[in-house]
Coordinates of C-alpha atoms in Angstrom, one line a residue:
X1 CA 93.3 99.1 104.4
X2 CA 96.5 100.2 104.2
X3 CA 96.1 103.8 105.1
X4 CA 95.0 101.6 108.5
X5 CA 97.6 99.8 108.6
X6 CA 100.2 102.5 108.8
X7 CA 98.1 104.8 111.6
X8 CA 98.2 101.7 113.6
X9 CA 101.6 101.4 113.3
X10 CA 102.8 104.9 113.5
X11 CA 100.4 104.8 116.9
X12 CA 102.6 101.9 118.2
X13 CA 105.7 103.8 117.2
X14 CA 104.8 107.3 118.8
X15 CA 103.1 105.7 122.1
X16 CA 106.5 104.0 122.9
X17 CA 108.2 107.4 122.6
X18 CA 105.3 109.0 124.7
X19 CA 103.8 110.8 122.0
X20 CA 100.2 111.4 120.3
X21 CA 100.1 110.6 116.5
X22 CA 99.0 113.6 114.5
X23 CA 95.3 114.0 113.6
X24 CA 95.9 112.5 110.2
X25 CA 98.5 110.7 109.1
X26 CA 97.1 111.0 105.6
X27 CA 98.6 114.9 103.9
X28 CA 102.3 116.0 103.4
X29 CA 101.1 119.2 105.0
X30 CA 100.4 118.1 108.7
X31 CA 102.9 119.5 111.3
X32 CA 107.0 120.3 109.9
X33 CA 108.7 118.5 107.0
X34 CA 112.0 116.7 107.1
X35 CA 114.0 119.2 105.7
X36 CA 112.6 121.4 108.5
X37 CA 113.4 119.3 111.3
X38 CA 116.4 118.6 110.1
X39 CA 120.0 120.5 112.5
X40 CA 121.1 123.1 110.1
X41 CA 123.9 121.2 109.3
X42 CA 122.4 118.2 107.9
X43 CA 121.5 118.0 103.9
X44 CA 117.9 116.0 104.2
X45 CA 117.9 114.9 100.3
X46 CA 116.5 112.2 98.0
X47 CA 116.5 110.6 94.3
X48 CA 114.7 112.9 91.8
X49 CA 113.0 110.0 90.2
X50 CA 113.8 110.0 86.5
X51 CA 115.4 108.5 83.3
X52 CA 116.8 104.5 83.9
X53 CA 114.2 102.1 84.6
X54 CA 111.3 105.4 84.7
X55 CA 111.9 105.1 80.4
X56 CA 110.0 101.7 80.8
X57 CA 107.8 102.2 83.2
X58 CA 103.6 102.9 82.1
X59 CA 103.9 106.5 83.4
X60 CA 105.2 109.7 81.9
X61 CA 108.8 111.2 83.6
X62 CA 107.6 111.7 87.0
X63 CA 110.2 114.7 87.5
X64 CA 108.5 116.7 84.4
X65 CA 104.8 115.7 84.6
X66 CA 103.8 114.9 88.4
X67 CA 103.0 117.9 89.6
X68 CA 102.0 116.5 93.4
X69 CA 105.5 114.5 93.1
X70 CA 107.2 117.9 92.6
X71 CA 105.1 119.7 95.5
X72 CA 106.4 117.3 98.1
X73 CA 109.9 116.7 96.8
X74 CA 110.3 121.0 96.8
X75 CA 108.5 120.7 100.4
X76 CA 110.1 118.2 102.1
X77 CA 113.4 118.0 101.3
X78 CA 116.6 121.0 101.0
X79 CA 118.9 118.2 98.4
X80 CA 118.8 116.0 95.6
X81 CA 120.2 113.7 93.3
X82 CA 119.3 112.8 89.6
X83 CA 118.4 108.9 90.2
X84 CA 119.6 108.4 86.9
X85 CA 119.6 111.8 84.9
X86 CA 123.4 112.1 85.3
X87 CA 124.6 109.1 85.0
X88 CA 126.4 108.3 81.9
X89 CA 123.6 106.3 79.4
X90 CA 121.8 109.0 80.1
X91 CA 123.6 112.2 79.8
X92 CA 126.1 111.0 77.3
X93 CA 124.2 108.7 75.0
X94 CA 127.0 109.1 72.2
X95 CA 130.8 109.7 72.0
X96 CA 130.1 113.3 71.1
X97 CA 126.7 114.3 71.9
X98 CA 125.3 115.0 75.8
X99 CA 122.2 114.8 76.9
X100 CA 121.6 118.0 79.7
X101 CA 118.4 118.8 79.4
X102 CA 116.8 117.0 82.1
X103 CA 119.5 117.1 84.8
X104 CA 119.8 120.8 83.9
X105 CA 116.2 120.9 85.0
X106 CA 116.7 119.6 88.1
X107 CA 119.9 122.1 88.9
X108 CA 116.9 124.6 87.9
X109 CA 114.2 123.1 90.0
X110 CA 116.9 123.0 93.1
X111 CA 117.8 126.4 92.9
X112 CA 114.2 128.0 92.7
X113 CA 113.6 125.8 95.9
X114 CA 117.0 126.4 98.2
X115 CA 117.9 122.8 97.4
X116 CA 121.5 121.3 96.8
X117 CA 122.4 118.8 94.0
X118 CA 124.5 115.9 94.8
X119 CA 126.0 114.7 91.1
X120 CA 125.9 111.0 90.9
X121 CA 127.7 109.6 89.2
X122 CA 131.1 109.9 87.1
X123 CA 132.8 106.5 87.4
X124 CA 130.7 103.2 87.3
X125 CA 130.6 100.3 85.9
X126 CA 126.5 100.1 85.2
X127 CA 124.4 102.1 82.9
X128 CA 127.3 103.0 80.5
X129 CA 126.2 103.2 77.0
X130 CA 126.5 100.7 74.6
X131 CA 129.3 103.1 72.4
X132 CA 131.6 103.0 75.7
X133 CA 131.4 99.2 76.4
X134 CA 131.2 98.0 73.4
X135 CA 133.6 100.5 71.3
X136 CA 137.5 99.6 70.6
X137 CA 139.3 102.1 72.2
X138 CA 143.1 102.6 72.9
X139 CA 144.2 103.1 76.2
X140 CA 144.9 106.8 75.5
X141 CA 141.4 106.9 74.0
X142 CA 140.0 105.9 76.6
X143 CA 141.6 107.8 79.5
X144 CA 140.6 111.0 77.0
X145 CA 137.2 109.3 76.8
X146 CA 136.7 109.8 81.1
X147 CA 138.7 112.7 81.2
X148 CA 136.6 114.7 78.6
X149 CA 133.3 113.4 80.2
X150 CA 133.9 114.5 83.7
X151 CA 135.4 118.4 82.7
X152 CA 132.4 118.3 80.3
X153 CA 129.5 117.3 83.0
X154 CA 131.0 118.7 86.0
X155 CA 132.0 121.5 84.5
X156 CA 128.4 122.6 83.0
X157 CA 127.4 122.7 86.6
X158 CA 130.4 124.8 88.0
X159 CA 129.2 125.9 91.7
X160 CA 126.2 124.3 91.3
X161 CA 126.7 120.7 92.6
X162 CA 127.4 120.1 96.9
X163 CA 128.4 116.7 96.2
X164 CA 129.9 114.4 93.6
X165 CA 130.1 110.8 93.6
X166 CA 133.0 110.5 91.9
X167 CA 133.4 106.9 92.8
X168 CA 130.8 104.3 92.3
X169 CA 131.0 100.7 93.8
X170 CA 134.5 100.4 92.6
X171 CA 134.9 97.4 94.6
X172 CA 133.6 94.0 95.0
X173 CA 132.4 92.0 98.2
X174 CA 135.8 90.2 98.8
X175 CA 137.8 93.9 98.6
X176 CA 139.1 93.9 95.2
X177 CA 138.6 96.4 92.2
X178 CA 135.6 95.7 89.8
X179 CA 137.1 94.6 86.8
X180 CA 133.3 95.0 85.2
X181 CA 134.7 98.3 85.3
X182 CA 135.7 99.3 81.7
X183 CA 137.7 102.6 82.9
X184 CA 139.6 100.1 85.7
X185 CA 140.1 96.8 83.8
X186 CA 141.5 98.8 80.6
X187 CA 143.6 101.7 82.5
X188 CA 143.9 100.2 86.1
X189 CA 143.0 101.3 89.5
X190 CA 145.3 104.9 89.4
X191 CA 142.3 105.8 87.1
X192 CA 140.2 106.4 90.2
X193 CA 142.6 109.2 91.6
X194 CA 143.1 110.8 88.5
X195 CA 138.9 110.7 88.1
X196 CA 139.0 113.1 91.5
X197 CA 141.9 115.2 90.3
X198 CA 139.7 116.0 87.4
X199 CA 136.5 116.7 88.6
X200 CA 138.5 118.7 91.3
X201 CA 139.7 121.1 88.5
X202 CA 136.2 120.9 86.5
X203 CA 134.4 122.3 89.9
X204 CA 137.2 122.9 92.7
X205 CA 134.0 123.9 94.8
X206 CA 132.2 120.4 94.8
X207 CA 132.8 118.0 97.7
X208 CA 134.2 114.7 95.7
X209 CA 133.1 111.2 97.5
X210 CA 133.3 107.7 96.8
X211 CA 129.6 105.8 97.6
X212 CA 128.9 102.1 97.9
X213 CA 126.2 99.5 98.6
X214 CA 127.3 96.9 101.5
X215 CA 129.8 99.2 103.4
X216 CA 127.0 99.3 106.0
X217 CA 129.0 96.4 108.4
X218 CA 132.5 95.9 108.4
X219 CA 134.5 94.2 106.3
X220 CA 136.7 93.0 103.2
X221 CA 134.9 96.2 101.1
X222 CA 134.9 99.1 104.2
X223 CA 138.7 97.7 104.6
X224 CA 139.5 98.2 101.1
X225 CA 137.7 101.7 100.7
X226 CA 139.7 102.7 104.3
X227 CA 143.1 101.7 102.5
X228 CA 142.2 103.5 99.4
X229 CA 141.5 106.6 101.7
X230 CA 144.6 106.8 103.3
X231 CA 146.7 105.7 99.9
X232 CA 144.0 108.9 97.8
X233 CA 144.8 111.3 101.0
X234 CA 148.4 110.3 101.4
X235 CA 148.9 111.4 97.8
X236 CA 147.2 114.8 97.9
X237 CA 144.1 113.4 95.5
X238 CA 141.2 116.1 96.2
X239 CA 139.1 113.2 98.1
X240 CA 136.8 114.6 100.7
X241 CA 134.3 111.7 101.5
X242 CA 132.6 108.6 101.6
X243 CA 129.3 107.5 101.6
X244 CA 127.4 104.7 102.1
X245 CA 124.6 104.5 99.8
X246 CA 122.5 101.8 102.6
X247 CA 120.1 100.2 100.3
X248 CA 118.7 97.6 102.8
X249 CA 116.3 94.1 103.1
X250 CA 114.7 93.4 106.6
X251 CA 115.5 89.6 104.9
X252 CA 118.7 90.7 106.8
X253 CA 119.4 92.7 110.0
X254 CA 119.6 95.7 110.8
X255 CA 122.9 97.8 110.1
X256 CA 123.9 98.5 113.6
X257 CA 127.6 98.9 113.0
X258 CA 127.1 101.5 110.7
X259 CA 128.2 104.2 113.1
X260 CA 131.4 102.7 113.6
X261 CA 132.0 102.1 109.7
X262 CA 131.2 106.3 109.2
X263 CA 133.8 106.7 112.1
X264 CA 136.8 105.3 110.7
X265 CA 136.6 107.5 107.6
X266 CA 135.5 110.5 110.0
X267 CA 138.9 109.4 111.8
X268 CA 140.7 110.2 108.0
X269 CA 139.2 113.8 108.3
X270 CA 136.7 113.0 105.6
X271 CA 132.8 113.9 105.4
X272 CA 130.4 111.2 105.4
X273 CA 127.4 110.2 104.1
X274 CA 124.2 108.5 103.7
X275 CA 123.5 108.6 100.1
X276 CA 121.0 106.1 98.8
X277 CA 118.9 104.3 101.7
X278 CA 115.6 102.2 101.2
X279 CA 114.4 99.4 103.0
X280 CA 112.9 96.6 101.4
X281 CA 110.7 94.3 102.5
X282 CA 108.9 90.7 101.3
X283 CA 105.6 92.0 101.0
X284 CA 102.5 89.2 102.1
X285 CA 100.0 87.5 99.5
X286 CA 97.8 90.8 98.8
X287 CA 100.9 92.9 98.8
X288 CA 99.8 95.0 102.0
X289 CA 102.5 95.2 104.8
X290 CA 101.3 94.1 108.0
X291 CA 101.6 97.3 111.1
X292 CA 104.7 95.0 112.2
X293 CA 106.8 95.0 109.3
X294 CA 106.2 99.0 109.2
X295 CA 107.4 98.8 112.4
X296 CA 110.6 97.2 111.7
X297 CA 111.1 98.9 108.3
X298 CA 110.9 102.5 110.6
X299 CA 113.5 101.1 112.8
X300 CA 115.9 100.2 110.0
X301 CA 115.5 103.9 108.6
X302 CA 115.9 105.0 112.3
X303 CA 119.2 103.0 112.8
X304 CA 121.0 104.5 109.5
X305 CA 119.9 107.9 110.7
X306 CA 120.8 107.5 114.1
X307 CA 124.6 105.8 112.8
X308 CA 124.5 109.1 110.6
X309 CA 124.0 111.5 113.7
X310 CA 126.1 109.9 116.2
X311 CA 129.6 110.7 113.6
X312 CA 130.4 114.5 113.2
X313 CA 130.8 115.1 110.1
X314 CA 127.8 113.1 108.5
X315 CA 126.9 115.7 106.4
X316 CA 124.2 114.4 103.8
X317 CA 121.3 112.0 104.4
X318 CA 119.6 111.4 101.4
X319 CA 116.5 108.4 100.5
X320 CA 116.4 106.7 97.9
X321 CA 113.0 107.9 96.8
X322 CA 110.2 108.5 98.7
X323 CA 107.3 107.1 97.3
X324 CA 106.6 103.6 96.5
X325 CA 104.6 104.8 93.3
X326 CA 108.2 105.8 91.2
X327 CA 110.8 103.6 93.9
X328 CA 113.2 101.4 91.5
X329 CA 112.9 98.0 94.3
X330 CA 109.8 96.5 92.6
X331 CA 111.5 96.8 88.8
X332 CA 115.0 95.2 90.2
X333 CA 113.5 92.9 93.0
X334 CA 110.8 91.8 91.5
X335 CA 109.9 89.7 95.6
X336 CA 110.4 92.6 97.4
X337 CA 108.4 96.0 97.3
X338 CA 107.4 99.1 100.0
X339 CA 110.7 100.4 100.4
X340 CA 110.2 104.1 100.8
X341 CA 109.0 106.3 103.8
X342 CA 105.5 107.1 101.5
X343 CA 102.4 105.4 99.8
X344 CA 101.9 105.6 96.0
X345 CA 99.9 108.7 96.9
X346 CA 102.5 110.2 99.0
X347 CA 100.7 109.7 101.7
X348 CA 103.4 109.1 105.3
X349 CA 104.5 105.7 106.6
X350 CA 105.6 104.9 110.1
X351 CA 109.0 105.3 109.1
X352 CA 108.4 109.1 107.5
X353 CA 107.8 109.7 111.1
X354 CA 110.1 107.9 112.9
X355 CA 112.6 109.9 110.9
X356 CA 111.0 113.4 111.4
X357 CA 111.1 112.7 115.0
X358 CA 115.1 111.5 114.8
X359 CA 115.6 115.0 113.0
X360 CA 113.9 116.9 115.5
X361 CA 115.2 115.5 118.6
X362 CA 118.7 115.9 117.2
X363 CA 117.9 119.3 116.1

């Protein structure tokens, strides 16, 4: 049924743009990929799924022991990021021991398959380990603490990571700095500029963003990262984008605005990016998606990619995941499900297509 369900859809989609769907809409290996498609200047990338939520999950790490996973993340896609491989629980479980081996396999899997690394992420509030937030440090300690993690991580992959986010949701919806934060609420927010002068010198090669959820519209937050921009820029900090990580609900509409978010930092003479996007839906009793809510869900994805075109320097477009089967929406939002652009078994939704198509036409 819902192998049905998505044909019929994708037919809908591709007979309003005055095309045939392809014979099946079933394998990863019918007509070109995404990364294929994609203009030669545009990273096509997802989440390597891994680590976090995964640990809980009834399934072995998906990165290591799916081989299928693998085929079609090495097929379809030239970047990636560790979903949660890199970020600090994970890679730095105690003051003085790191944890590499699994984000150095990705570096490895990326380089055998012409792939770029994005590195997320350096400063956050979430998934810190319990020895950070709950330790009693000094100031100083502390600002050695961050310091020492960032040369440390982002050194070990010198020349081997395209992007950073450097940054992570710093702000809250009204504008102002996270105080959740440990690093901000302890050492206050100059710690963010001196977070991108370090990874700067750790990897001077590495393009340093901040990323964010809700920076798809504008407002208090977008105003607050623009003003940040100009203060970061204004001061010589190595900052060289920002990114909106897009993680969306069809309980809400569709970011059209997004273009002209991605244009004011464009404006600043910064690189852009799409950095995390799903789109979530409330699934019907049975848990199937109805052809019309694959509809909408492919425009969604078509919107951000479209916003992502339409600004020059939109250099990275990167999902989320892209299978339902290892997707983090179900764990965190427990109502909603079917975010990603493929089945459990990897088999193409409407919205896999709708972005292929969006590639090739700007290609």
């Amino acid at each position: 049924m819902r192998k049905t369900v998505a044909v019929l859809a994708t037919s809908a989609l591709l007979a309003l743009a005055g095309q045939t769907p392809p014979a099946s809409a079933g394998g990863h290996h019918d007509g070109k990929t995404l990364r294929s498609a994609a203009p030669r200047d545009l990273r096509i990338g997802t989440a390597v799924a891994g680590g976090g939520h995964h640990v809980d999950q009834p399934y072995p790490d998906p990165f290591t022991y799916d081989r299928p996973y693998r085929k079609v993340l090495a097929a379809e896609f030239n970047s990636v990021s560790p979903e949660n491989q890199m970020k600090w629980e994970f890679i730095h479980p105690e003051r003085h021991r790191y944890n590499f081996g699994p984000a150095d396999a990705i570096v490895k899997f990326a380089r055998q398959h012409k792939q770029v690394v994005r590195g997320h992420t350096l400063l956050w509030h979430s998934q810190n380990p319990d020895w950070l937030t709950e330790g009693t440090f000094t100031k100083a300690e502390l600002r050695s603490i961050l310091k020492s993690h960032i040369y440390t991580v982002v050194g070990r992959y010198r020349g081997q990571i395209h992007q950073w986010d450097v940054a992570n949701e710093i702000f809250n919806e009204n504008g102002e700095y996270r105080q959740e934060n440990i690093f901000i609420r302890e050492l206050g927010p100059g710690i963010v500029a001196d977070a991108f002068r370090w990874a700067h010198q750790a990897d001077p090669k590495a393009q340093l963003f901040l990323n964010d959820y809700g920076v798809d519209w504008p407002g208090a937050k977008v105003d607050a990262y623009e003003a940040l921009a100009k203060e970061l820029l204004a001061a010589r900090v190595p900052l060289h984008g920002f990114a909106s990580q897009a993680h969306l609900s069809m309980r809400y509409g569709a970011p059209d605005q997004l273009a002209s978010v991605l244009q004011r930092f464009d404006d600043l003479g910064l690189y852009t990016a799409i950095t995390e996007l799903d789109v979530r839906m409330d699934l019907p009793e049975g848990g199937e998606p109805t052809a019309e809510q694959l509809q909408t869900q492919a425009r969604y994805y078509r919107t951000v990619l479209d916003a992502c075109l339409a600004v020059d320097d939109c250099n990275s477009f990167t999902i989320w995941g892209f299978t339902d089967k290892y997707s983090w929406v179900p764990v965190f939002f427990p109502a909603e499900g079917a975010a990603t652009v493929m089945w459990d078994d990897f088999t193409r939704k409407p919205a896999y297509y709708t972005l292929r198509e969006g590639l090739r036409q700007a290609r």
